[in-house]
Structure formats: C-alpha cells, structure tokens
PDB file of N, CA and C in Angstrom:
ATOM      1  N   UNK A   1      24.477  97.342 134.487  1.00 53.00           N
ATOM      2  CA  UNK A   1      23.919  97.055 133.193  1.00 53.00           C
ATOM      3  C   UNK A   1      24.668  95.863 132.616  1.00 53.00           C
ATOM      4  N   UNK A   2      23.965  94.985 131.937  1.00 52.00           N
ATOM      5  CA  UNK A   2      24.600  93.571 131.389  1.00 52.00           C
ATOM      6  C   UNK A   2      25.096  93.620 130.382  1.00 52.00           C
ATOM      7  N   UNK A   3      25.337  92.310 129.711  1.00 53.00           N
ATOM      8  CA  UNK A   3      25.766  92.680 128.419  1.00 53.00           C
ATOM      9  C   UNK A   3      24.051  92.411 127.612  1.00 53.00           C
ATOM     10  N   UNK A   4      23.088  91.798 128.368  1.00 53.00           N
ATOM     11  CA  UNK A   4      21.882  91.223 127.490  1.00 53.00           C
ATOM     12  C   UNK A   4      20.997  93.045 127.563  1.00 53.00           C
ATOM     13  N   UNK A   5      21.250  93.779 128.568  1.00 51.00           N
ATOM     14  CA  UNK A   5      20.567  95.128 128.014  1.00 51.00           C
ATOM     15  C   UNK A   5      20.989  96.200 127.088  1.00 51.00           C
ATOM     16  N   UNK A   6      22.538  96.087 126.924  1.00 51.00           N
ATOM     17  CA  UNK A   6      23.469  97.103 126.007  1.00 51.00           C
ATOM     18  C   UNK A   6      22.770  96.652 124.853  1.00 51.00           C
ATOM     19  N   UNK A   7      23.182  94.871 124.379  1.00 52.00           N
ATOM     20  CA  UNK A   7      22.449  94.776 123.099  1.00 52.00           C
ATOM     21  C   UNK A   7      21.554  94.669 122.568  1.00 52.00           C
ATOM     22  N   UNK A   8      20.535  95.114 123.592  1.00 52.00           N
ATOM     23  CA  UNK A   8      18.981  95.097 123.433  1.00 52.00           C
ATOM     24  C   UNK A   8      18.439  96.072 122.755  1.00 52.00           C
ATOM     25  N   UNK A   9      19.392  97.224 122.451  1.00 53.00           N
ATOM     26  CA  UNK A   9      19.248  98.557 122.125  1.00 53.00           C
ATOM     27  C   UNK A   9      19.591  98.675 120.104  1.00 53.00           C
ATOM     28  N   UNK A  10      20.473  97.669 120.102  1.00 55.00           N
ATOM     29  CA  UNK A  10      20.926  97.497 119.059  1.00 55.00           C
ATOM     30  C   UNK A  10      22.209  98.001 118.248  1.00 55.00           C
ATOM     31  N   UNK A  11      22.840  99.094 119.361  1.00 60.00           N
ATOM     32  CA  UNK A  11      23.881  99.256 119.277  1.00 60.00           C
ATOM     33  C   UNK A  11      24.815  99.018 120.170  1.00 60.00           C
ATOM     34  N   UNK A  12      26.105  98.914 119.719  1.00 63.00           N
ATOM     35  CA  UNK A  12      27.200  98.142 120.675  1.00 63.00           C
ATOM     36  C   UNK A  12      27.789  96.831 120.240  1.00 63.00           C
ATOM     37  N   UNK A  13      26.433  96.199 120.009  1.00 64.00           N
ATOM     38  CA  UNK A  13      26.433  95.401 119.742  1.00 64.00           C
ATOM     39  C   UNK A  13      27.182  94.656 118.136  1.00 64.00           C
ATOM     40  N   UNK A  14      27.798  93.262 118.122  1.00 70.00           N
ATOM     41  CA  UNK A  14      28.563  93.039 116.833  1.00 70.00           C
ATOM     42  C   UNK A  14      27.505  93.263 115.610  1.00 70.00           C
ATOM     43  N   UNK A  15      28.139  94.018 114.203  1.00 76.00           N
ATOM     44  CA  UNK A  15      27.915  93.956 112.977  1.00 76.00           C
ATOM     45  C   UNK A  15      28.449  93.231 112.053  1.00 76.00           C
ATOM     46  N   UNK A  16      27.046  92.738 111.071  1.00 79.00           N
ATOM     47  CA  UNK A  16      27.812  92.147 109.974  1.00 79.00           C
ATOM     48  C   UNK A  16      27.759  92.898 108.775  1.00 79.00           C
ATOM     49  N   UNK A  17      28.638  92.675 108.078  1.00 79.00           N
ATOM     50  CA  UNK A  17      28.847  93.438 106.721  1.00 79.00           C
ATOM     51  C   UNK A  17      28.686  92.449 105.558  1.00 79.00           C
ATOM     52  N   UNK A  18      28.334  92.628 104.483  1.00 80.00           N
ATOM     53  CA  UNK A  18      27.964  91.669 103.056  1.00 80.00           C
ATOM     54  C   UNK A  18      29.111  92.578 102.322  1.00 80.00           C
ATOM     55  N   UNK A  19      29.797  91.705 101.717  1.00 80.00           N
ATOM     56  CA  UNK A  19      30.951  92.071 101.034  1.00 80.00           C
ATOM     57  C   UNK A  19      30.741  91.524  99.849  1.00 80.00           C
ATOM     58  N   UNK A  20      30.455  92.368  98.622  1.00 80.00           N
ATOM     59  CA  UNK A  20      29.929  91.785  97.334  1.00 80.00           C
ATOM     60  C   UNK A  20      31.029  92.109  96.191  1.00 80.00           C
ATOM     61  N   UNK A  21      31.431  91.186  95.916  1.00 81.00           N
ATOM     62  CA  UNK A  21      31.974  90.474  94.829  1.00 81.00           C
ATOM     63  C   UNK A  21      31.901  91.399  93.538  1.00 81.00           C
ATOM     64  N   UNK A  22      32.313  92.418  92.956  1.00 82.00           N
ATOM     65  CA  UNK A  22      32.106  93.587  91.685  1.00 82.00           C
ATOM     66  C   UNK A  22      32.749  92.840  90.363  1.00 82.00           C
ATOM     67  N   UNK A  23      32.248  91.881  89.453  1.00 81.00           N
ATOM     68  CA  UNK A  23      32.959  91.576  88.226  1.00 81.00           C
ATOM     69  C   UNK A  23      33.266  93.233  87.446  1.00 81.00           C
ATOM     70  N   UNK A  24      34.474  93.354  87.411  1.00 83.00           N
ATOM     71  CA  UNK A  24      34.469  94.194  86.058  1.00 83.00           C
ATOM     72  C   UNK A  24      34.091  93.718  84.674  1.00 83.00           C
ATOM     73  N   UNK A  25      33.480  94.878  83.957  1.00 86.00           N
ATOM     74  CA  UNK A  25      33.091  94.531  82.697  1.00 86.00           C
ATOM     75  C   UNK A  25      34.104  94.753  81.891  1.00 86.00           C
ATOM     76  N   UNK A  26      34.216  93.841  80.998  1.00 89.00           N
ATOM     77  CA  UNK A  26      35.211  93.747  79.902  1.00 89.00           C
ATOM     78  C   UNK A  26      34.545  94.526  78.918  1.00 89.00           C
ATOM     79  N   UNK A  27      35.315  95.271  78.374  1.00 91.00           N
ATOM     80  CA  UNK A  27      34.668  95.935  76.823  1.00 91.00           C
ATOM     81  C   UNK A  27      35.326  95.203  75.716  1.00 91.00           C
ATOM     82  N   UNK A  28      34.356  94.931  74.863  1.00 92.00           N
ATOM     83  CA  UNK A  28      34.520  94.292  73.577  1.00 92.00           C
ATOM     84  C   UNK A  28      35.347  95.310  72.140  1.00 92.00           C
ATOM     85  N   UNK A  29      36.702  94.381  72.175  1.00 93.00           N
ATOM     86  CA  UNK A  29      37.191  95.067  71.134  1.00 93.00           C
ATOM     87  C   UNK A  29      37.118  95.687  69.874  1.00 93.00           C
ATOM     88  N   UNK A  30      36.807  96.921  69.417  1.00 96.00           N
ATOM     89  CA  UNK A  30      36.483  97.187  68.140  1.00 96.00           C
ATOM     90  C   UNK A  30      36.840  96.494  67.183  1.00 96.00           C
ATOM     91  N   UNK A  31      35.775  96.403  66.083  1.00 98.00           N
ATOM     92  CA  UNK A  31      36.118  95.003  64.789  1.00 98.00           C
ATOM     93  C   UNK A  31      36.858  96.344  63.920  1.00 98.00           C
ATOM     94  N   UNK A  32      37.106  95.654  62.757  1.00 98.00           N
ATOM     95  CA  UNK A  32      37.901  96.147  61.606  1.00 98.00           C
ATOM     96  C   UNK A  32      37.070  95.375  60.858  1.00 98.00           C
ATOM     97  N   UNK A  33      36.717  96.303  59.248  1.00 98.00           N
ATOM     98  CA  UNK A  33      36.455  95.231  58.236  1.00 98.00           C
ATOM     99  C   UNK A  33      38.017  95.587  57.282  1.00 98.00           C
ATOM    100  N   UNK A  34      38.591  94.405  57.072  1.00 98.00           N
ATOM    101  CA  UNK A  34      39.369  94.555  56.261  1.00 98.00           C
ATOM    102  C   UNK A  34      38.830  93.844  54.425  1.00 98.00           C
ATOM    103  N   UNK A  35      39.595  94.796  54.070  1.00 98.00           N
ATOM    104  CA  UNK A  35      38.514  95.126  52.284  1.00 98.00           C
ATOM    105  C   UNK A  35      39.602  95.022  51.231  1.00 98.00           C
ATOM    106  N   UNK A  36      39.341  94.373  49.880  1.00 98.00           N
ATOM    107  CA  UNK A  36      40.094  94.543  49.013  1.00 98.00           C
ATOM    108  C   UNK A  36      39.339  95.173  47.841  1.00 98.00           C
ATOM    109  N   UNK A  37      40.609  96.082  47.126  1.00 98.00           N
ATOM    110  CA  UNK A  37      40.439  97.120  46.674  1.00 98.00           C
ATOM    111  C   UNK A  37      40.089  96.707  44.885  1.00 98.00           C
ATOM    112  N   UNK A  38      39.435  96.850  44.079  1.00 97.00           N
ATOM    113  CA  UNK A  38      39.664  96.537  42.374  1.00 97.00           C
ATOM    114  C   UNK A  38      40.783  97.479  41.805  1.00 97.00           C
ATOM    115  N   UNK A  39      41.453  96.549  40.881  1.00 96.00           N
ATOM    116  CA  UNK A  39      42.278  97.354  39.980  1.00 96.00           C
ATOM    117  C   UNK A  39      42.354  96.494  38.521  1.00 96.00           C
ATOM    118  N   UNK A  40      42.645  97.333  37.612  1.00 95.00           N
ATOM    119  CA  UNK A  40      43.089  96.478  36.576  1.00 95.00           C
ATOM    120  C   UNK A  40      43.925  95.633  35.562  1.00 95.00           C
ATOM    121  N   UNK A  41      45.004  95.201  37.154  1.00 97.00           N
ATOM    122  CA  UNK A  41      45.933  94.569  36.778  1.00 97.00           C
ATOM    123  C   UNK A  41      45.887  93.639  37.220  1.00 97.00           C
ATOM    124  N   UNK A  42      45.488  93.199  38.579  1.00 97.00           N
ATOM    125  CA  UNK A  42      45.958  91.970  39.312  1.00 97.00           C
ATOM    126  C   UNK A  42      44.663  90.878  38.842  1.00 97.00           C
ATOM    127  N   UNK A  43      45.854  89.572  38.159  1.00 97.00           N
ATOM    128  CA  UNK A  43      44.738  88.751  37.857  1.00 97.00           C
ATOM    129  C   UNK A  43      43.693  88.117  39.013  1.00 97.00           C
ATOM    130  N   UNK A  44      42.071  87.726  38.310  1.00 97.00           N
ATOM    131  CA  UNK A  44      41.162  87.198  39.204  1.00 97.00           C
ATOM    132  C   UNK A  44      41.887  86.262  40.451  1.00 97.00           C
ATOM    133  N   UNK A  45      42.748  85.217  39.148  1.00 98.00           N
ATOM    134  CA  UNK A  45      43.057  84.392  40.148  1.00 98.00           C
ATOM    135  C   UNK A  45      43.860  84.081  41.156  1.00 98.00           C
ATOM    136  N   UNK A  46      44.761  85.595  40.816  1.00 98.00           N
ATOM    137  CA  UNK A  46      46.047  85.855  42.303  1.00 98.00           C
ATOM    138  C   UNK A  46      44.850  86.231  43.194  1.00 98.00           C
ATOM    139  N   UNK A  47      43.367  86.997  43.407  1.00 98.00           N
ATOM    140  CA  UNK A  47      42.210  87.805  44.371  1.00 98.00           C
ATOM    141  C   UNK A  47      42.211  86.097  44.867  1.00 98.00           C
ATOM    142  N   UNK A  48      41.862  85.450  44.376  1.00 98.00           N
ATOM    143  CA  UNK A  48      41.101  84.225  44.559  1.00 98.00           C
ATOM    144  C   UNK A  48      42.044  83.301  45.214  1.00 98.00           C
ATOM    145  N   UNK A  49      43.234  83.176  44.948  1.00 98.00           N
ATOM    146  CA  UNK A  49      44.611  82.582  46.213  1.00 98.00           C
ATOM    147  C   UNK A  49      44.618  83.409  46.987  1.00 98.00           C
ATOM    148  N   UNK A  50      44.685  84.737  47.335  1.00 98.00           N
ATOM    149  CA  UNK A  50      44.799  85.496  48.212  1.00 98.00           C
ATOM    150  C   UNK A  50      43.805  85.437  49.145  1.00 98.00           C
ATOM    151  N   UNK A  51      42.722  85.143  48.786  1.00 98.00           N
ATOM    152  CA  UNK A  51      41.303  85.029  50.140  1.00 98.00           C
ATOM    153  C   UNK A  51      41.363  83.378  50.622  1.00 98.00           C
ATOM    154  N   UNK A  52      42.056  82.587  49.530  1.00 98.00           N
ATOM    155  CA  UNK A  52      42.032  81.365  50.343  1.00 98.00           C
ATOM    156  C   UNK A  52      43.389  80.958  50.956  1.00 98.00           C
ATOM    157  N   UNK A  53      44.070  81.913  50.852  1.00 98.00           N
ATOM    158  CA  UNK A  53      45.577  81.715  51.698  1.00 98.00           C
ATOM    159  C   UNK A  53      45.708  82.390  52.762  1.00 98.00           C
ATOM    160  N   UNK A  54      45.166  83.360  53.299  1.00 98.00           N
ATOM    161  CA  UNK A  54      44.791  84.431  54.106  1.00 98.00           C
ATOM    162  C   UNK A  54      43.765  84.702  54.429  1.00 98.00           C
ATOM    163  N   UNK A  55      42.824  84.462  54.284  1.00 98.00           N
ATOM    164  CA  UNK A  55      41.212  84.497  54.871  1.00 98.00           C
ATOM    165  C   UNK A  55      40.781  83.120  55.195  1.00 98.00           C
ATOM    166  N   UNK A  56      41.243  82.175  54.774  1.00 98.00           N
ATOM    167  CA  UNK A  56      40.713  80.576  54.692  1.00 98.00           C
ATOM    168  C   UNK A  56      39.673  80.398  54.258  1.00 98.00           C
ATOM    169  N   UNK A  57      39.302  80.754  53.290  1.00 98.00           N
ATOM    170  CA  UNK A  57      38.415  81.132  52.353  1.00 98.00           C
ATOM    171  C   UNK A  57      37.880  79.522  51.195  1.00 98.00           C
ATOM    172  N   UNK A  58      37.008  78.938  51.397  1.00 98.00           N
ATOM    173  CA  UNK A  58      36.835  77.764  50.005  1.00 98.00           C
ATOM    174  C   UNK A  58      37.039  78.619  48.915  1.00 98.00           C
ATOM    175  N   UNK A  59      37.298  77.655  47.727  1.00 98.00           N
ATOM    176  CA  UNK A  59      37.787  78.185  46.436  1.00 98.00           C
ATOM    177  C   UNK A  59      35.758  78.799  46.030  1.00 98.00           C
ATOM    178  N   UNK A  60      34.829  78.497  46.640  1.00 98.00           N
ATOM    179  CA  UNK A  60      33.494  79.118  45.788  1.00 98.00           C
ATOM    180  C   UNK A  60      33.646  80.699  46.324  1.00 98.00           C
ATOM    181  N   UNK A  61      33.466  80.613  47.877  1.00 98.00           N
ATOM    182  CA  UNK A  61      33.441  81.784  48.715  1.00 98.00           C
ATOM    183  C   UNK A  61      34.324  82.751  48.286  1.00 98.00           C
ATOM    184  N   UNK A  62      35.592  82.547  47.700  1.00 98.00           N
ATOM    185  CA  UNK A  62      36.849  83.437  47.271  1.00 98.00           C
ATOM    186  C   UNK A  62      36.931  84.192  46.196  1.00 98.00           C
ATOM    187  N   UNK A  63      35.838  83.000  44.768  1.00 98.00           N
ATOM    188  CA  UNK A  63      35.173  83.153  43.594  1.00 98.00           C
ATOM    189  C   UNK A  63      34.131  84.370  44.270  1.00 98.00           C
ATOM    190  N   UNK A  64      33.286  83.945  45.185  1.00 98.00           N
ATOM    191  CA  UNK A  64      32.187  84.913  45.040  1.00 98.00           C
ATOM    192  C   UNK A  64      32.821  86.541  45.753  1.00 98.00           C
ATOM    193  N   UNK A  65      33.515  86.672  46.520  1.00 98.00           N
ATOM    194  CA  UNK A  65      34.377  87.722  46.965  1.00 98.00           C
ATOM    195  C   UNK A  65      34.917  88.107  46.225  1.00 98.00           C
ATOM    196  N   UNK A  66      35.890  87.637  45.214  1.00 98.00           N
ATOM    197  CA  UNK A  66      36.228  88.303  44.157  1.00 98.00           C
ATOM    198  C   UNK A  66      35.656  88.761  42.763  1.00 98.00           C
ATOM    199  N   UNK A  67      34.933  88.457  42.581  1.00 98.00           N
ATOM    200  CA  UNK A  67      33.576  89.011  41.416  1.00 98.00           C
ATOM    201  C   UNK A  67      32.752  90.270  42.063  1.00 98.00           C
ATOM    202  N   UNK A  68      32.367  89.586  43.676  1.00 98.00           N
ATOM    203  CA  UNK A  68      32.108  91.089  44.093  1.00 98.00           C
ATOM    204  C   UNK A  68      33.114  92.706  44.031  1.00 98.00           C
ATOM    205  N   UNK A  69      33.818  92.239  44.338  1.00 98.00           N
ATOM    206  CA  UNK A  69      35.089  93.103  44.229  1.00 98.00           C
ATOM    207  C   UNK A  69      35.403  93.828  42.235  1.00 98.00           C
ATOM    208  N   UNK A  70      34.992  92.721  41.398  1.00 97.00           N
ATOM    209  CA  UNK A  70      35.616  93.007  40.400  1.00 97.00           C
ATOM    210  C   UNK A  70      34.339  94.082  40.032  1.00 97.00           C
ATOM    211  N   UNK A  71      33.215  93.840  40.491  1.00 98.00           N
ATOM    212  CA  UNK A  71      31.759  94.561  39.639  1.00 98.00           C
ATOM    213  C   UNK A  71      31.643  95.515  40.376  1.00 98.00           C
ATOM    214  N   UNK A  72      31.770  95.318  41.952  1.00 98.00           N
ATOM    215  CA  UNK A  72      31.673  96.691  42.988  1.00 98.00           C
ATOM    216  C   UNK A  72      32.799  97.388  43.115  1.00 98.00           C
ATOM    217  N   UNK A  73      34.150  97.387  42.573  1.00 98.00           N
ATOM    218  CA  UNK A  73      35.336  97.824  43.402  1.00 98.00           C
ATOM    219  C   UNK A  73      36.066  97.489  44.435  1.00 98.00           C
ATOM    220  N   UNK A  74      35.013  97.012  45.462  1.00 98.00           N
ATOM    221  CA  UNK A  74      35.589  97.106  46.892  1.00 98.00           C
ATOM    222  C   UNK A  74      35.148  95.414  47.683  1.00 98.00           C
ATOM    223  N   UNK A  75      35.561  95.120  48.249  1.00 98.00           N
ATOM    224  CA  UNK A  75      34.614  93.886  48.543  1.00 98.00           C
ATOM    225  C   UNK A  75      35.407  93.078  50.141  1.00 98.00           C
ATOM    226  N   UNK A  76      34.892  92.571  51.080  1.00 98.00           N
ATOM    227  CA  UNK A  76      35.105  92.445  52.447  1.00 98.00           C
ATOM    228  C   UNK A  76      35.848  91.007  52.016  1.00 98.00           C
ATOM    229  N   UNK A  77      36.580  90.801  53.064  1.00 97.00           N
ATOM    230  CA  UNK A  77      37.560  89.514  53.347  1.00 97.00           C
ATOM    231  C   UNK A  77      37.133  89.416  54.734  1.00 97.00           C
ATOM    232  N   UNK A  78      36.851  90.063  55.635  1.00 98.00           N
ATOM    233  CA  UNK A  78      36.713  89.018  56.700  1.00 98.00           C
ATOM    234  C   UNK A  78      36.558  90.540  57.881  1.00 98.00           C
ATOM    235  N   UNK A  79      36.024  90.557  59.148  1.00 98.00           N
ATOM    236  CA  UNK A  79      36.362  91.339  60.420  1.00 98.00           C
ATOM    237  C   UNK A  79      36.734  90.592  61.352  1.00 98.00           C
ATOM    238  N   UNK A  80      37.637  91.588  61.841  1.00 98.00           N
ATOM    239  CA  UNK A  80      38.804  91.168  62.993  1.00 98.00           C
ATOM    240  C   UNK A  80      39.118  92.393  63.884  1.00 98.00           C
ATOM    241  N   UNK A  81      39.670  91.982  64.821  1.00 97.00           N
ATOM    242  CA  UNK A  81      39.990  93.004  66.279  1.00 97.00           C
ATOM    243  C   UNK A  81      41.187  93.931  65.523  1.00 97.00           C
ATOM    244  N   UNK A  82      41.529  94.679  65.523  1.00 98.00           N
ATOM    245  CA  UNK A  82      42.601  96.176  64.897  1.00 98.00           C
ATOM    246  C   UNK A  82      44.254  94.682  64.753  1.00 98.00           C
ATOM    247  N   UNK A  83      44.720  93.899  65.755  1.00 97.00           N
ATOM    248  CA  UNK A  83      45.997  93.638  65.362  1.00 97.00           C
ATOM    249  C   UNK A  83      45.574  92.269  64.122  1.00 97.00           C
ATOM    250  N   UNK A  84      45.165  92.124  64.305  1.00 98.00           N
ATOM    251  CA  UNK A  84      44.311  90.840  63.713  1.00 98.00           C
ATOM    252  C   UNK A  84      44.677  91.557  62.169  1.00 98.00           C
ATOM    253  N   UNK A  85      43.390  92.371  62.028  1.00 98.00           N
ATOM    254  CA  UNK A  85      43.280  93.046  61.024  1.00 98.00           C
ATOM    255  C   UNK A  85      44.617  93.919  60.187  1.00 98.00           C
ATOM    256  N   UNK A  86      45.108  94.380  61.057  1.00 98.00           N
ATOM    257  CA  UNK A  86      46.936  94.985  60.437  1.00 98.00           C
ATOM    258  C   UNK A  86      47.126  93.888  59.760  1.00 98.00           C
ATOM    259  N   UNK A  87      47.509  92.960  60.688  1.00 98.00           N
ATOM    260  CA  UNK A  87      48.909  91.881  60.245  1.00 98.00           C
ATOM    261  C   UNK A  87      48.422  91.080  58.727  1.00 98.00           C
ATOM    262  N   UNK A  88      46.381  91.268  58.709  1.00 98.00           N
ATOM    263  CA  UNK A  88      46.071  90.662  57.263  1.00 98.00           C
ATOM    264  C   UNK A  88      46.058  91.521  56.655  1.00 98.00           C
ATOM    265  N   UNK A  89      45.982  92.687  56.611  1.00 98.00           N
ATOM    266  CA  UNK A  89      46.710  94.016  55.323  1.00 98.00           C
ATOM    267  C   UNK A  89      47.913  93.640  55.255  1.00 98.00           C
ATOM    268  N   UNK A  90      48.758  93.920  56.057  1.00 98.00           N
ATOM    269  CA  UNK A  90      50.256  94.170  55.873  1.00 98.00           C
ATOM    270  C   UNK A  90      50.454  92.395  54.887  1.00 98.00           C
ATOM    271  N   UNK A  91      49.979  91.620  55.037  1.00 98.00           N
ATOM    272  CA  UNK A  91      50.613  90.217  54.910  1.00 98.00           C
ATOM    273  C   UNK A  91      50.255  89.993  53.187  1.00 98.00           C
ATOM    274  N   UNK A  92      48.471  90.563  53.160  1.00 98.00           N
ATOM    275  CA  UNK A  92      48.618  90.820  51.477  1.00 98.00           C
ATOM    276  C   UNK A  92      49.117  91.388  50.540  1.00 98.00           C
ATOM    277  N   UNK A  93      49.520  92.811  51.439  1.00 98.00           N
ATOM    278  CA  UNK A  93      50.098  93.917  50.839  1.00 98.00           C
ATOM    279  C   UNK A  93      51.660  93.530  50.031  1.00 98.00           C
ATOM    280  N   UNK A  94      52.174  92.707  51.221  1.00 98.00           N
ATOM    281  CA  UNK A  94      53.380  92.034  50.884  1.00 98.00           C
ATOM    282  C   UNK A  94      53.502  90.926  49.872  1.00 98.00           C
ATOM    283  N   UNK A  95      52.363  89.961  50.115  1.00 98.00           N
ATOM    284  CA  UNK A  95      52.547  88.929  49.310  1.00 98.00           C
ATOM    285  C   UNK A  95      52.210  89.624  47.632  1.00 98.00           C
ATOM    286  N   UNK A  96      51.447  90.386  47.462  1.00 98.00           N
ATOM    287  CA  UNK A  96      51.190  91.596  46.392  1.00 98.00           C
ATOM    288  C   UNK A  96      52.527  91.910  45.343  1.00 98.00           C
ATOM    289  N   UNK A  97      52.883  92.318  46.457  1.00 98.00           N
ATOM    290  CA  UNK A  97      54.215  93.329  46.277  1.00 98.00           C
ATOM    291  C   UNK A  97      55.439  91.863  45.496  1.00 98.00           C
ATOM    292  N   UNK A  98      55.509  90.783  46.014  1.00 98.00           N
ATOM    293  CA  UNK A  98      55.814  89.954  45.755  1.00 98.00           C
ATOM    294  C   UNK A  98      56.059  89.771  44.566  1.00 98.00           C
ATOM    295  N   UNK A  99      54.573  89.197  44.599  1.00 98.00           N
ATOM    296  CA  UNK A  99      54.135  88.877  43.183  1.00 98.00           C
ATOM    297  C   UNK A  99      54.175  89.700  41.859  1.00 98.00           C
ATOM    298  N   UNK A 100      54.556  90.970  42.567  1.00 98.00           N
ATOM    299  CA  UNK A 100      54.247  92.093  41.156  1.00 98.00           C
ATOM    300  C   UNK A 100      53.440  92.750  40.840  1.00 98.00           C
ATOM    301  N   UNK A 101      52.524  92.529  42.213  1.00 98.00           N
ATOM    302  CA  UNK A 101      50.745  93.005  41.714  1.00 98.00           C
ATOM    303  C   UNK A 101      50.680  94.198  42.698  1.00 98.00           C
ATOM    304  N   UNK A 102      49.629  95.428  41.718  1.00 98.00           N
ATOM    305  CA  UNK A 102      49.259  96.437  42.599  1.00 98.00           C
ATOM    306  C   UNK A 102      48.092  96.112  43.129  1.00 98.00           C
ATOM    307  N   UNK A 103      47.780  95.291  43.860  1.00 98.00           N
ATOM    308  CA  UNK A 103      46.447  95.028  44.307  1.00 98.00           C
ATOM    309  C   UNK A 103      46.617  95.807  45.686  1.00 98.00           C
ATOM    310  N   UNK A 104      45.529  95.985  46.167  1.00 98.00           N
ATOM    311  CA  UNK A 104      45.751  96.918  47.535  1.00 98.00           C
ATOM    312  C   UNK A 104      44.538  96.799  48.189  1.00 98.00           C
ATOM    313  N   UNK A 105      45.196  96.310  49.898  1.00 98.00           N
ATOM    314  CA  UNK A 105      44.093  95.739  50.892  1.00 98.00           C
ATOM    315  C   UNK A 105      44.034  96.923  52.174  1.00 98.00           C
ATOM    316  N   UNK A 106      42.942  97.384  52.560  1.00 98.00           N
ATOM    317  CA  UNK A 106      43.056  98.509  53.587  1.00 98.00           C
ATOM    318  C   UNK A 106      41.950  97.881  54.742  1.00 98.00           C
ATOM    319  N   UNK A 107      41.706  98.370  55.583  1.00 98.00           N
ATOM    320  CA  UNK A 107      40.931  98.188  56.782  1.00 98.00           C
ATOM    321  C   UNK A 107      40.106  99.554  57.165  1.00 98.00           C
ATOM    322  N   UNK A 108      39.209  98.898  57.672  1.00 98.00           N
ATOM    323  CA  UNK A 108      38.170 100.334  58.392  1.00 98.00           C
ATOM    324  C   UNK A 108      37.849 100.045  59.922  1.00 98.00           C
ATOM    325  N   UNK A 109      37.193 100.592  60.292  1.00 97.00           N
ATOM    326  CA  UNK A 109      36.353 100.210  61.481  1.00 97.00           C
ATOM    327  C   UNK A 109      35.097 100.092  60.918  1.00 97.00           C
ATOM    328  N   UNK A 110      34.780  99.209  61.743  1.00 93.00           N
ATOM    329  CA  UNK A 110      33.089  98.832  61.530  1.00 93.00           C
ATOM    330  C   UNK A 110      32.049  99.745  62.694  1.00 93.00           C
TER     331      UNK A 110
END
C-alpha cells in the first residue's frame, strides 16, 4: 500500500487546524454622577468657582448649575468612572472645608 492510497481515505493523512484569534471584551467602567448638595450658607459665588475650578466649567454653565442647585437642591457637576469621581468629592469637600463653607458634594452611580 502507498502513501497515494492511505491518503485517499482521508485519514492518516496531514491536518490543518484554524487557530482563531479570541479578543477579550473589555467591560465599561461604571459612571458616577457626582452632585452638589443646596444649603443656606455657602455663597452662590463660592458654587460658581467651585464648578469652574473643578469641573472646568464656563462662568454661564456654572451660573446655570448653580441656580439649578439653588431652586432644586441638588444639581450634577459632571460623570466620571468611581476614582475620578472620589478624588472630585473629596477635592470640594476640602476646598469647602477651607473656605469655611458647609457646602457638601456626594456621588452616586448612574
């Protein structure tokens, strides 16, 4: 028997294999909305340095964030990934604290 009748059969004979390439999927990091809180001490215009020193905020956009805040209570600064979002609580909280003001910034998940 040859080698042209063994592989005539279809076995014995060499195999090829397809070796495919698997991207893992990345999962997309949970956002945070981080939010500032109304009170009735901290002036408009410390809310209004605070979104444009820390949010990068134009002086209109900061105006309109903080009026929301003053009529609703509560009002968004920006979403960000969880460390993102800490370090801009913790950074207002401080500059706050600073200043003398009880203003108070918290985070959620979205």
């Amino acid at each position: 028997m040859g080698n042209d009748e063994r592989n005539a059969g279809g076995t014995g004979g060499p195999t090829t294999s397809v070796i495919a390439k698997v991207k893992p999927k990345t999962k997309r990091p949970n956002l945070y909305r981080v939010l500032i809180l109304n009170d009735d001490y901290t002036p408009m215009e410390f809310v209004v340095h605070v979104l444009e020193k820390f949010f990068q905020k134009d002086v209109e956009a900061a105006t309109k964030i903080m009026l929301h805040v003053h009529h609703h209570g509560i009002g968004e600064c920006g979403v960000f990934t969880y460390e993102i979002a800490e370090t801009k609580v913790t950074q207002v909280m401080d500059f706050a604290r600073k200043h003398q003001h009880p203003l108070q910034c918290v985070m959620e998940k979205k």
